[in-house]
Amino acid sequence: MPQAPTTSSGQTTLLEHPDLTWRDDGQPVANDFDDPYFSVENGLEESRYVFLHNNGLPQRWQQWQGPFCITETGFGTGLNFLMAWQSFRQNAHPDCWLHFTSIEKFPMSLTQLQQAAALWPELADLYDKLLQQYPQPTAGFHSLCWPEERVQLTLVLADVHDALPQLHGPVHAWFLDGFAPSRNPDMWQQPLFDHIRRLSNHGQGFLDQDEHTETHQTTLATFTAAGIVRRGLKGAGFKVSKVPGYGRKREMLSAYYHRTTGPERPAHFSKTPWLHWQRSTSAANTHSQTAIVIGAGLAGCTTARALAERGLQVQLLDKDGIAEGASGNPQGGVYIKLAANDQATHTDFYLAAYQTSLKWMSRLLSSDEWRPCGVLQLGWSEKEASRQCNFLNKVSYPDSLIKPLTQQQASAQADCEMAAGGLFFEQAGWASPAAFCKALVQHPNIHFQTATVSQIVREESQWQVQLNDGRTLNADHVVVATANSTRSLLPNNHLPTKSIRGQLSYLSAEHTPALNTVLCGRSYMAPPHNQRLVLGATYNLNDDEQQLRDADHSTNLGYLADFGPAWKTLSEAALKDPEVRNKLLIGGRVGFRCTTPDYLPIAGPVVMDQSFFDSYQPMVKNAKTVPPQPAPVHTGLWVNLGHGSRGLCSAPLCAEVLAAEITGSSLPVSKTVREAILPSRFLLRDMVRRKVSRDELSDIVSGG
C-alpha cells in the first residue's frame, strides 16, 4: 500500500496514519486513493494466488537452505507478510530463514491494524505476534524478529522512492504491491524499476532463460497488468508474462529476472567505493557453517546468539568467562540521546538500535533482570535544558517513544522531587548486562569455553584460531568482539578505538530516597535492586587503574545533586560526613569502555590494510581521485566493538547486521546506517588527512 518521505535532513519524524473508511463487510478503503486494500471477494486468497503461487514460493522453500529474502512495496494491513509466514511455517525446509522487507508510507495505527486483523481469524495467532512488536510510527527501518519461527521482518516506514535506494540485496522474490497505477501514479515511476533491477542483481548470479524455474532465480509478482508496469519490468531485465488474475481481475503479471539489459554497474563504481566489498550473496547452507566468536561481553554474546538462531554452530571463547569485563555491570540504563542537529545518521542508528534492543530484552530476560520502568533524561543544567528544548522544536516523535515532562510531572514519575523536568522514554528502563549475556548464550548452537586466543590465521578456506593451550579451532567465520583487546588479536589493522575507565558506586537503598525510574544527568542511576542503587559511571580517558578509587566515588556522589533536592542534600552530607558516606556507599565496580572517534560502533568485515592503501593511494594526493575498486577485506573475518557506554542498546542491532552479512541475507538497516558503522570508514579518512606514504601506514595501523 502507499509509502512516507523522511525529512531532507534524515531526521526521524512522526508519520501520519492512513485515512480509512471501513465498509460494511469490515474491509478498509484508503480514502486518499479511493481504493480498497485487497479484493472484495477474498483478500487472503487473492494474496496467496498473486504472490505465493506466482512466485512459486511453497515449492522453493521446501528445498531452500539459508536466508530467503522477500521485498514488498506496501505493507498495508500486513496481510501479505502474514500469509507468507503461514505458508513458510507449513512448507519451509528446517534450515531456511525468511527475511521479509516491506515498505510503507502511511503505517496503520495499532488500533487500525487490530481492526483489520479481525477479518482473518485463521491468521489470528500471527497477527498477535505482529501486534506485540508493531513499531512506533516513526520514519526509518524497524527490525522485528521471531527467531523461534525463523522469521524476520524489516519494516521500512518511508516513501518507496526514499526507501529503495537504502535497501540491500539480495531479493529472491518481489511482492510488487500498492494501489493501482491509475490511483497511485507517484509510486509507479522509473526509479522503482531501476532499484528492483539493482536489488535483484545483487551478486547472486543469473541463469539462462531455459532455466528460469530454478529455485534461486529472482521472481516477481504483481496484481496489476498495466502497461507502465510491464514495460518498466522488461526494461529492468525481467522476463514478464501476463497470467490470469484473481477473481474478477482479468490479468496480472508474473516475472523472473534474467538480466536482459546488460550487466549492472557494480556498487563500488560510486563516490564511496571503500564502503563496498565483494559479498557472497548466494543462498547459503547455514546449517553446515561454523563460526567462532571471540569475546563474551555484550558484543560477542549478541553476535553468537544472532548467528546461532540462524542455524550456525558457534564456539564462543573468552579468557575470563561470560560478561567479566565492562559488560558485567549489575545494572545498566537502556536509553539513548537523540540529536536535533546534523547528526542525522547517528540518531538514525541509535533510534533503530534502541527499538531493537527493547525487543531483545523483552524476549530473553525475566522481570527481575529487565525493568521497563522508563528513563528520565533531566534538563539538569541550563545547557542541557536548552538542548532538549531545541530538540523538541525540531523533531516530532510519538509520546509513547519520547515525551517532555515538566518538573512537577518528572517528580511524579520518579516518585521523588526532581530538580528539573526533562525527556521521558516510557518504554526504556534498566537491565542487567551480566544477566543479559548469560541469557544470550543459552542456545543449543552456542558452545562456550574459557580459552585464551594467541593467534588467528587463514588456512585455505577456513580460519584457524590458535589457543594458548596448544589447541587449534577451525571455523568458516571468526568474529572478534574483544573491545579494547582487539588490537592484540588483529595487530595489523587500523581500529582507532580508545579505552575509557568507568567506576560505578553502589549505594544502600536503605539510606536513599524513593525512586521508581532511571534518572540521567551527568551520570545515571537506576531504581534499587537487591537493596542497592547503581550510580555512575565516571569517565576517565587514558586511565588503566583497575582498583576502586575513593576520589571517583566522590565524583559520583557529587553527581547526585543533579537529580533533586533530597538527592542534593544526601550528596552534600555524604561528601562532608564520613559516617553518612560509610552508611551510604557499599561498594562499586570498575570497567573499561571501548569507544570510537565518532561514537558509533565498528561492525563489519576486517579490512586488508596494506591492500586497502594500495587501492586508494591516489586519494592521498588528491581526495577527488576515487579509484572504482571495492574494499579489500579478509573473507570470513569480522569485528564487533566500540559500543562505549551504550552496548545494551547498540549490540543487538550490530549482531543482526553481522548475522545478515555472514549468512548472505538482506540487511535490517539502511545503506546509510550500514556504511556509518563499517570498519573501513576510519582508514581512508586518516590516509587522506595525514598524507601518509605506504611505509608510514604501519604508524596509522598501530595508532601512531
XYZ file of C-alpha atoms in Angstrom:
704
model
C 0.000 0.000 0.000
C 1.164 3.619 -0.063
C 4.529 4.761 1.296
C 6.311 8.392 3.660
C 9.061 10.610 2.976
C 11.709 11.080 5.567
C 12.838 14.630 6.146
C 15.591 16.019 3.942
C 17.947 16.063 6.919
C 17.300 12.379 7.562
C 15.730 13.091 10.960
C 13.164 10.544 12.051
C 9.736 12.126 12.379
C 6.235 11.164 13.360
C 4.281 9.696 10.441
C 0.648 10.026 9.506
C -1.686 7.069 9.694
C -3.874 6.363 6.662
C -7.306 7.942 6.355
C -9.602 4.914 6.193
C -13.248 4.127 5.614
C -14.404 0.748 6.884
C -17.009 -0.882 4.663
C -19.968 -2.792 5.987
C -18.105 -6.071 5.424
C -15.241 -4.760 7.583
C -12.741 -4.128 4.811
C -10.656 -0.929 4.830
C -10.656 1.561 1.952
C -7.912 4.194 1.611
C -9.703 7.496 1.134
C -6.651 9.242 -0.324
C -6.571 6.720 -3.166
C -10.234 5.717 -3.253
C -9.096 2.118 -3.405
C -9.584 -0.919 -1.131
C -6.585 -2.645 0.403
C -7.472 -6.008 -1.091
C -10.001 -7.937 -3.164
C -13.649 -7.552 -2.235
C -14.042 -11.266 -2.977
C -11.362 -12.748 -0.716
C -8.251 -10.737 0.080
C -6.403 -13.647 1.678
C -6.936 -15.988 -1.255
C -6.013 -13.202 -3.662
C -2.707 -12.678 -1.858
C -1.969 -16.379 -1.885
C -2.687 -16.644 -5.587
C -0.902 -13.460 -6.698
C 2.181 -13.569 -4.512
C 2.716 -17.131 -3.289
C 1.575 -19.083 -6.326
C 3.113 -16.796 -8.925
C 6.449 -16.641 -7.112
C 6.408 -20.421 -6.671
C 7.217 -19.962 -3.015
C 5.912 -23.045 -1.246
C 7.859 -25.253 -3.654
C 11.035 -23.145 -3.497
C 11.017 -23.082 0.303
C 10.897 -26.862 0.545
C 14.453 -27.140 -0.800
C 15.910 -23.797 0.260
C 18.655 -23.653 2.878
C 19.768 -20.327 4.293
C 18.009 -16.943 4.169
C 15.177 -16.398 1.721
C 14.579 -12.679 1.147
C 11.285 -11.161 0.032
C 10.805 -7.436 -0.575
C 7.337 -5.911 -0.700
C 6.186 -2.453 -1.754
C 3.257 -1.647 0.516
C 2.836 -3.271 3.933
C -0.748 -2.101 4.400
C -2.596 -4.410 6.784
C 0.324 -6.863 6.932
C -1.775 -9.475 5.144
C 0.848 -10.411 2.543
C 3.538 -10.805 5.177
C 1.401 -12.935 7.459
C 0.028 -15.230 4.783
C 3.637 -15.720 3.576
C 4.650 -16.503 7.166
C 1.811 -19.029 7.454
C 2.891 -20.772 4.249
C 6.521 -20.658 5.331
C 5.546 -22.454 8.547
C 3.893 -25.202 6.548
C 6.391 -25.658 3.718
C 9.881 -24.397 4.523
C 12.990 -26.522 4.864
C 14.118 -26.592 8.524
C 17.326 -24.762 7.565
C 15.519 -21.954 5.741
C 15.165 -18.469 7.289
C 12.587 -15.968 5.985
C 13.615 -12.300 5.844
C 10.677 -10.197 4.706
C 11.319 -6.499 3.957
C 8.285 -4.266 3.468
C 7.922 -0.554 2.725
C 5.025 1.576 3.936
C 4.427 5.314 3.700
C 1.300 5.542 5.851
C 1.528 2.848 8.544
C -1.719 1.823 10.146
C -2.115 2.655 13.802
C -2.170 -0.222 16.254
C -5.952 0.182 16.545
C -6.415 0.152 12.771
C -4.250 -2.932 12.436
C -6.201 -4.702 15.161
C -9.440 -3.928 13.321
C -8.031 -5.272 10.056
C -6.771 -8.399 11.807
C -10.323 -9.316 12.784
C -11.040 -10.045 9.102
C -8.727 -13.070 9.050
C -9.357 -15.433 12.014
C -7.067 -18.100 10.611
C -4.129 -15.680 10.904
C -5.054 -14.580 14.434
C -2.007 -16.076 16.166
C 0.350 -14.458 13.663
C -1.404 -11.112 13.938
C -0.962 -11.351 17.713
C 2.780 -11.837 17.249
C 2.955 -8.894 14.864
C 0.934 -6.616 17.123
C 3.233 -7.354 20.070
C 6.225 -5.986 18.164
C 4.496 -3.442 15.924
C 6.747 -0.355 15.884
C 6.180 3.281 16.686
C 5.047 5.374 13.677
C 8.490 6.903 13.130
C 10.176 7.029 9.743
C 13.054 4.638 9.161
C 13.975 0.971 9.451
C 12.357 -1.209 12.114
C 13.653 -4.715 12.791
C 11.144 -7.278 14.091
C 12.254 -10.834 14.675
C 10.750 -14.171 15.693
C 13.775 -16.493 15.783
C 11.770 -19.416 17.110
C 9.855 -19.273 13.812
C 12.950 -18.415 11.701
C 11.178 -15.256 10.538
C 12.388 -11.661 10.415
C 10.535 -8.547 9.257
C 12.281 -5.321 8.328
C 9.525 -2.731 8.157
C 10.670 0.430 6.399
C 8.370 3.340 7.132
C 9.146 5.711 4.263
C 8.162 6.673 0.757
C 9.064 3.894 -1.644
C 11.379 6.193 -3.604
C 13.243 7.136 -0.425
C 13.355 3.576 0.885
C 14.522 1.577 -2.136
C 17.891 3.388 -2.534
C 18.607 2.462 1.106
C 17.924 -1.274 0.686
C 20.498 -4.022 0.243
C 20.024 -7.202 -1.729
C 19.658 -9.940 -2.328
C 15.960 -10.180 -3.135
C 14.750 -13.646 -4.071
C 11.088 -12.749 -4.587
C 9.213 -9.467 -5.050
C 5.706 -8.732 -3.843
C 5.060 -5.686 -6.032
C 2.021 -4.357 -4.229
C 0.497 -0.908 -3.807
C -2.605 0.821 -5.047
C -3.288 0.628 -8.761
C -1.077 2.751 -11.074
C -4.101 4.831 -12.058
C -4.763 5.634 -8.364
C -1.164 5.905 -7.161
C 0.929 7.119 -10.128
C 3.689 8.585 -7.942
C 4.822 5.118 -6.924
C 4.914 3.503 -10.374
C 7.791 5.530 -11.796
C 11.089 4.587 -13.465
C 13.194 4.772 -10.251
C 11.045 1.955 -8.835
C 12.081 -0.366 -11.657
C 15.710 0.769 -11.546
C 16.017 -0.263 -7.924
C 14.132 -3.509 -8.476
C 16.788 -4.334 -11.050
C 19.668 -3.309 -8.751
C 18.437 -5.394 -5.848
C 17.530 -8.413 -7.982
C 21.047 -8.429 -9.418
C 22.833 -8.189 -6.078
C 25.684 -10.552 -6.821
C 23.558 -13.691 -6.781
C 24.214 -14.583 -10.393
C 21.657 -15.381 -13.055
C 20.503 -18.321 -15.077
C 19.906 -18.995 -18.744
C 16.410 -18.329 -20.000
C 15.593 -22.012 -20.232
C 16.487 -22.404 -16.547
C 14.126 -19.791 -15.175
C 12.306 -22.267 -12.969
C 15.494 -22.832 -10.960
C 14.897 -22.257 -7.262
C 17.415 -19.439 -6.877
C 16.182 -17.199 -9.676
C 14.647 -13.893 -8.529
C 10.922 -13.830 -9.230
C 8.281 -11.114 -9.098
C 4.522 -10.990 -8.976
C 2.097 -8.088 -9.035
C -1.681 -7.804 -9.145
C -1.616 -5.272 -11.976
C -1.067 -5.791 -15.711
C -0.796 -2.087 -16.558
C 1.438 -1.237 -19.495
C 3.664 1.098 -17.495
C 4.460 -1.743 -15.101
C 5.008 -4.324 -17.816
C 7.339 -2.042 -19.771
C 9.199 -0.980 -16.621
C 9.894 -4.568 -15.601
C 11.039 -5.555 -19.081
C 13.415 -2.617 -19.099
C 14.741 -3.733 -15.726
C 15.760 -7.109 -17.115
C 12.741 -9.251 -16.269
C 11.037 -11.827 -18.429
C 7.406 -10.757 -17.977
C 4.288 -12.828 -18.547
C 0.623 -11.944 -18.404
C -1.272 -14.580 -16.457
C -4.896 -14.823 -15.356
C -5.736 -12.550 -12.444
C -7.641 -13.455 -9.314
C -11.432 -13.397 -9.298
C -12.810 -10.593 -11.439
C -9.346 -9.296 -12.374
C -8.676 -10.422 -15.906
C -4.876 -10.328 -15.872
C -1.840 -9.863 -13.630
C 1.929 -10.027 -14.171
C 4.395 -12.738 -13.232
C 8.103 -12.303 -13.950
C 11.582 -13.599 -13.325
C 14.883 -11.775 -13.578
C 17.239 -12.838 -16.346
C 19.275 -9.695 -16.996
C 18.211 -8.825 -20.496
C 19.556 -5.273 -20.464
C 23.268 -5.794 -19.908
C 25.452 -6.002 -16.802
C 24.693 -3.879 -13.786
C 27.373 -1.420 -12.766
C 28.988 -2.733 -9.561
C 28.321 -0.851 -6.347
C 31.969 0.128 -5.995
C 31.594 2.382 -9.051
C 30.403 5.073 -6.701
C 31.698 8.118 -4.867
C 32.499 5.909 -1.862
C 33.927 2.603 -3.168
C 35.792 1.994 0.116
C 32.408 1.329 1.722
C 31.709 -1.613 -0.600
C 33.257 -5.051 -0.865
C 32.622 -8.230 -2.790
C 29.898 -10.070 -0.909
C 28.820 -13.643 -1.342
C 25.033 -13.415 -1.527
C 24.101 -16.789 -2.986
C 21.806 -18.816 -0.768
C 23.995 -20.276 1.952
C 23.656 -23.613 3.655
C 23.897 -22.093 7.107
C 23.285 -25.480 8.696
C 26.818 -26.558 7.733
C 28.518 -23.231 8.523
C 30.538 -22.671 11.648
C 31.644 -19.553 13.493
C 33.987 -18.684 16.314
C 33.154 -15.580 18.337
C 35.996 -14.283 20.496
C 34.822 -12.233 23.463
C 31.834 -12.964 25.700
C 30.691 -9.452 26.520
C 27.596 -7.790 25.081
C 29.018 -7.561 21.549
C 30.200 -11.168 21.472
C 27.177 -12.720 23.163
C 24.638 -10.911 20.974
C 26.609 -11.885 17.864
C 26.812 -15.508 18.958
C 23.067 -15.557 19.614
C 22.133 -13.990 16.273
C 24.300 -16.480 14.386
C 23.060 -19.452 16.402
C 19.447 -18.537 15.766
C 20.183 -18.577 12.035
C 21.498 -22.127 12.216
C 25.254 -21.679 12.588
C 27.235 -23.740 15.058
C 29.016 -21.176 17.230
C 32.006 -21.571 19.520
C 32.171 -18.656 21.965
C 35.540 -18.004 23.593
C 36.637 -15.713 26.399
C 39.695 -15.924 28.615
C 37.845 -14.613 31.684
C 34.341 -16.017 31.325
C 30.967 -14.581 30.359
C 30.442 -10.848 30.975
C 33.529 -10.403 33.124
C 34.585 -7.098 31.559
C 32.625 -3.856 31.205
C 29.543 -5.938 30.321
C 29.466 -7.387 33.826
C 27.818 -4.386 35.483
C 24.829 -5.352 37.659
C 22.566 -2.637 36.190
C 22.657 -0.509 33.076
C 20.276 2.040 31.679
C 18.751 1.115 28.326
C 18.493 4.565 26.806
C 19.829 6.859 24.083
C 20.313 10.547 23.411
C 18.817 11.772 20.145
C 20.196 14.757 18.244
C 18.304 17.574 16.535
C 21.245 18.865 14.501
C 23.187 17.483 11.561
C 23.966 14.192 13.318
C 21.111 12.512 11.477
C 22.905 9.216 10.819
C 23.977 8.982 14.465
C 20.350 9.428 15.528
C 19.056 7.001 12.895
C 21.411 4.296 14.117
C 20.708 4.685 17.813
C 16.948 5.003 17.389
C 16.832 1.772 15.359
C 19.223 0.095 17.812
C 17.209 1.207 20.837
C 13.953 -0.198 19.483
C 15.667 -3.450 18.500
C 17.226 -3.752 21.948
C 13.865 -3.380 23.695
C 12.572 -6.379 21.751
C 15.596 -8.492 22.648
C 15.283 -7.585 26.334
C 11.591 -8.472 26.439
C 12.229 -11.762 24.686
C 15.202 -13.009 26.673
C 15.138 -11.526 30.178
C 12.930 -12.139 33.187
C 11.133 -9.352 35.032
C 13.888 -9.429 37.653
C 16.571 -8.718 35.043
C 14.765 -6.273 32.742
C 12.611 -3.482 34.163
C 10.955 -1.189 31.584
C 10.356 1.436 34.263
C 11.133 4.338 31.933
C 14.157 6.594 31.646
C 14.051 10.284 32.584
C 16.723 12.455 30.967
C 16.727 15.511 33.173
C 17.394 19.027 31.981
C 19.816 19.225 34.886
C 21.697 22.280 33.598
C 20.815 25.338 31.561
C 22.776 23.932 28.620
C 21.046 20.546 28.754
C 17.606 22.148 29.138
C 18.329 24.310 26.088
C 19.437 21.248 24.116
C 16.234 19.437 24.956
C 14.129 22.462 24.017
C 15.926 22.718 20.677
C 15.395 19.002 20.118
C 11.646 19.245 20.745
C 11.312 22.234 18.424
C 12.954 20.422 15.508
C 11.651 16.860 15.646
C 8.415 15.093 16.415
C 8.074 11.672 17.995
C 5.093 9.806 19.452
C 4.671 10.284 23.204
C 4.994 6.549 23.723
C 8.553 6.830 22.419
C 9.664 10.099 23.992
C 7.789 12.961 25.618
C 8.654 16.116 27.578
C 7.839 16.337 31.268
C 7.645 19.412 33.461
C 9.423 19.479 36.805
C 6.163 18.510 38.532
C 5.460 15.700 36.068
C 9.014 14.418 36.345
C 8.734 14.374 40.141
C 5.522 12.382 39.989
C 7.069 9.932 37.522
C 10.175 9.390 39.647
C 8.250 9.286 42.944
C 10.581 11.913 44.416
C 11.089 15.617 43.837
C 13.229 16.362 40.780
C 15.359 19.440 40.236
C 14.009 19.923 36.702
C 11.819 18.445 34.005
C 13.197 16.517 31.077
C 12.600 13.953 28.357
C 10.905 10.702 29.319
C 11.422 7.417 27.443
C 8.372 5.469 28.521
C 9.395 2.054 27.170
C 13.009 2.239 28.363
C 14.374 1.109 31.695
C 17.270 -0.808 33.163
C 18.675 -4.246 32.541
C 21.406 -6.392 34.000
C 24.146 -6.614 31.332
C 25.645 -9.657 33.022
C 22.286 -11.460 33.144
C 21.625 -10.471 29.532
C 24.919 -12.006 28.388
C 24.230 -15.216 30.272
C 20.726 -15.445 28.798
C 22.056 -14.859 25.289
C 24.355 -17.872 25.334
C 21.574 -20.246 26.393
C 21.111 -21.749 22.936
C 21.881 -25.287 21.729
C 24.021 -23.972 18.857
C 26.313 -21.986 21.180
C 29.209 -23.766 22.874
C 31.134 -21.620 25.342
C 34.583 -22.320 26.693
C 37.061 -20.334 28.721
C 40.110 -20.014 26.497
C 42.858 -17.567 25.612
C 43.413 -16.926 21.912
C 47.010 -16.478 20.793
C 46.614 -16.087 17.038
C 44.105 -16.049 14.170
C 45.312 -17.345 10.799
C 43.739 -18.205 7.467
C 44.316 -21.716 6.157
C 42.836 -22.438 2.736
C 39.059 -21.971 3.007
C 38.797 -21.756 6.798
C 40.084 -19.736 9.723
C 42.218 -21.253 12.435
C 42.052 -19.893 15.961
C 45.104 -20.971 17.908
C 44.798 -21.156 21.700
C 47.440 -20.703 24.370
C 46.998 -24.304 25.497
C 48.149 -25.558 22.091
C 44.754 -26.399 20.654
C 43.546 -25.114 17.280
C 39.915 -24.461 16.423
C 38.616 -24.156 12.848
C 35.607 -22.239 11.501
C 34.211 -20.643 8.368
C 33.854 -17.293 10.136
C 35.592 -15.595 13.048
C 34.110 -12.578 14.820
C 36.441 -10.654 17.111
C 34.472 -8.860 19.832
C 37.141 -8.226 22.434
C 36.710 -4.450 22.850
C 39.996 -2.806 23.864
C 41.911 -6.081 23.460
C 41.071 -6.390 19.775
C 44.293 -4.745 18.602
C 46.355 -7.518 20.175
C 44.497 -10.118 18.096
C 44.450 -8.014 14.929
C 47.740 -6.110 15.234
C 47.956 -5.114 11.577
C 44.570 -3.458 11.305
C 43.510 0.138 11.798
C 40.982 0.128 14.619
C 41.100 3.607 16.188
C 39.426 2.792 19.470
C 40.168 4.270 22.859
C 39.719 2.914 26.362
C 37.744 4.920 28.900
C 37.732 3.856 32.518
C 34.408 3.978 34.316
C 33.797 3.486 38.025
C 30.367 2.702 39.440
C 29.315 3.384 43.007
C 26.851 1.149 44.851
C 24.505 2.916 47.287
C 22.477 1.387 50.077
C 18.769 1.584 49.244
C 18.037 1.853 52.957
C 19.591 5.324 53.070
C 18.311 6.854 49.808
C 15.031 8.499 48.757
C 12.378 6.515 46.891
C 12.933 6.094 43.155
C 10.982 4.192 40.512
C 12.506 5.231 37.190
C 16.019 5.532 35.744
C 17.499 9.031 36.110
C 20.074 10.575 33.781
C 22.016 13.732 34.482
C 25.790 13.858 34.395
C 25.524 10.229 35.459
C 22.755 7.647 35.527
C 21.087 5.871 38.404
C 18.558 3.073 38.318
C 15.892 2.247 40.930
C 17.068 -0.059 43.706
C 17.665 -3.732 43.002
C 18.853 -6.242 45.605
C 18.779 -3.446 48.210
C 21.240 -1.228 46.342
C 21.327 1.511 43.722
C 23.940 1.674 40.970
C 25.307 5.173 40.308
C 27.821 6.255 37.674
C 29.905 5.914 35.850
C 32.969 8.122 35.837
C 34.679 8.960 32.557
C 38.467 8.645 32.735
C 40.411 8.697 29.466
C 43.930 7.209 29.329
C 43.494 5.626 32.738
C 44.148 1.921 33.288
C 43.726 1.769 37.082
C 41.662 -1.319 37.902
C 41.210 -0.714 41.607
C 38.337 1.293 43.080
C 39.270 4.873 43.914
C 37.769 6.911 46.692
C 38.119 10.075 44.589
C 35.902 8.574 41.877
C 33.287 7.607 44.440
C 33.294 11.272 45.475
C 32.790 12.297 41.864
C 29.763 10.016 41.575
C 28.325 11.204 44.874
C 28.659 14.779 43.648
C 26.512 13.944 40.617
C 23.595 13.061 42.910
C 22.953 16.804 43.224
C 21.677 16.843 39.581
C 18.602 14.812 40.483
C 16.673 16.849 43.048
C 16.615 18.498 46.489
C 16.663 15.302 48.559
C 19.461 13.860 46.435
C 21.418 17.102 46.701
C 21.114 17.046 50.484
C 22.280 13.421 50.523
C 25.197 14.268 48.217
C 26.402 17.137 50.411
C 26.097 15.060 53.574
C 27.992 12.103 52.096
C 30.814 14.314 50.891
C 31.186 16.079 54.249
C 30.352 13.443 56.838
C 32.355 10.163 56.791
C 29.669 8.417 58.852
C 26.950 9.232 56.297
C 29.295 8.226 53.484
C 30.121 4.875 55.061
C 26.444 4.019 55.527
C 25.512 5.129 52.015
C 28.436 3.782 49.987
C 28.509 -0.021 49.988
C 30.795 -0.862 47.054
C 31.469 -0.325 43.397
C 32.923 -1.702 40.198
C 35.481 -0.624 37.584
C 35.054 -1.284 33.868
C 36.739 -0.065 30.693
C 34.567 1.149 27.840
C 35.753 0.797 24.266
C 34.786 3.822 22.151
C 35.483 5.183 18.667
C 36.247 8.689 17.339
C 32.675 9.197 16.081
C 30.964 7.356 18.972
C 29.409 4.773 16.665
C 30.380 1.096 16.959
C 32.567 -0.778 14.494
C 30.840 -3.820 12.994
C 31.746 -5.497 9.730
C 34.480 -7.232 7.746
C 38.119 -6.707 8.680
C 39.955 -4.650 6.064
C 43.244 -5.777 4.495
C 45.005 -2.548 5.355
C 48.053 -2.707 3.049
C 45.918 -3.726 0.070
C 43.414 -1.048 1.019
C 46.177 1.559 0.935
C 47.343 0.337 -2.473
C 43.770 0.502 -3.806
C 43.109 4.080 -2.692
C 46.619 5.531 -2.614
C 45.773 8.076 -5.389
C 43.352 9.738 -2.947
C 46.189 10.587 -0.568
C 47.442 13.156 -3.081
C 44.013 14.139 -4.409
C 40.906 13.137 -2.497
C 38.805 13.634 -5.616
C 40.678 10.894 -7.464
C 38.485 7.954 -6.495
C 39.559 4.559 -7.915
C 36.490 2.381 -8.631
C 37.726 -0.587 -6.631
C 35.931 -2.475 -3.884
C 37.464 -2.513 -0.435
C 39.792 -5.494 0.034
C 38.650 -7.418 3.113
C 39.523 -10.676 4.833
C 36.775 -13.079 3.785
C 35.083 -14.507 6.851
C 36.890 -12.304 9.414
C 34.710 -9.775 11.250
C 34.794 -7.359 14.165
C 32.141 -6.037 16.529
C 33.396 -3.462 19.042
C 33.386 0.186 20.081
C 29.977 0.249 21.784
C 31.161 2.513 24.600
C 28.599 3.001 27.348
C 25.656 2.182 25.058
C 26.241 -1.501 24.398
C 22.886 -2.535 25.850
C 21.272 -0.545 23.024
C 23.721 -0.909 20.166
C 24.946 -4.510 20.425
C 21.751 -6.369 19.356
C 21.331 -4.404 16.115
C 25.012 -4.771 15.214
C 24.670 -8.504 15.848
C 21.701 -8.676 13.476
C 23.670 -6.800 10.809
C 26.639 -9.159 11.101
C 24.400 -12.228 11.072
C 22.723 -10.994 7.892
C 26.042 -10.400 6.158
C 27.572 -13.674 7.275
C 24.563 -15.697 6.097
C 24.050 -13.736 2.853
C 20.721 -12.161 3.819
C 19.403 -8.695 3.117
C 20.115 -6.189 5.889
C 17.819 -4.848 8.627
C 19.269 -1.321 8.412
C 19.546 1.384 5.791
C 22.512 1.677 3.458
C 23.467 4.933 5.195
C 23.450 3.382 8.654
C 25.324 0.300 7.449
C 28.109 2.411 5.993
C 28.285 4.508 9.177
C 29.455 1.521 11.264
C 31.825 -0.153 8.779
C 35.422 -0.721 9.972
C 36.853 0.819 6.774
C 35.413 4.271 7.447
C 38.374 5.457 9.505
C 41.305 4.199 7.467
C 40.779 6.278 4.348
C 39.947 9.343 6.426
C 43.270 9.073 8.204
C 45.161 8.309 4.990
C 43.830 11.432 3.314
C 44.167 13.710 6.335
C 47.701 12.692 7.200
C 49.004 12.424 3.598
C 50.898 9.267 4.518
C 53.070 7.069 2.376
C 52.737 3.309 2.222
C 55.721 2.928 4.571
C 54.012 5.182 7.092
C 50.811 3.148 7.045
C 52.129 0.960 9.854
C 52.067 4.008 12.127
C 48.375 4.542 11.367
C 47.580 0.883 11.920
C 49.352 0.866 15.278
C 47.599 4.076 16.313
C 50.644 6.301 15.889
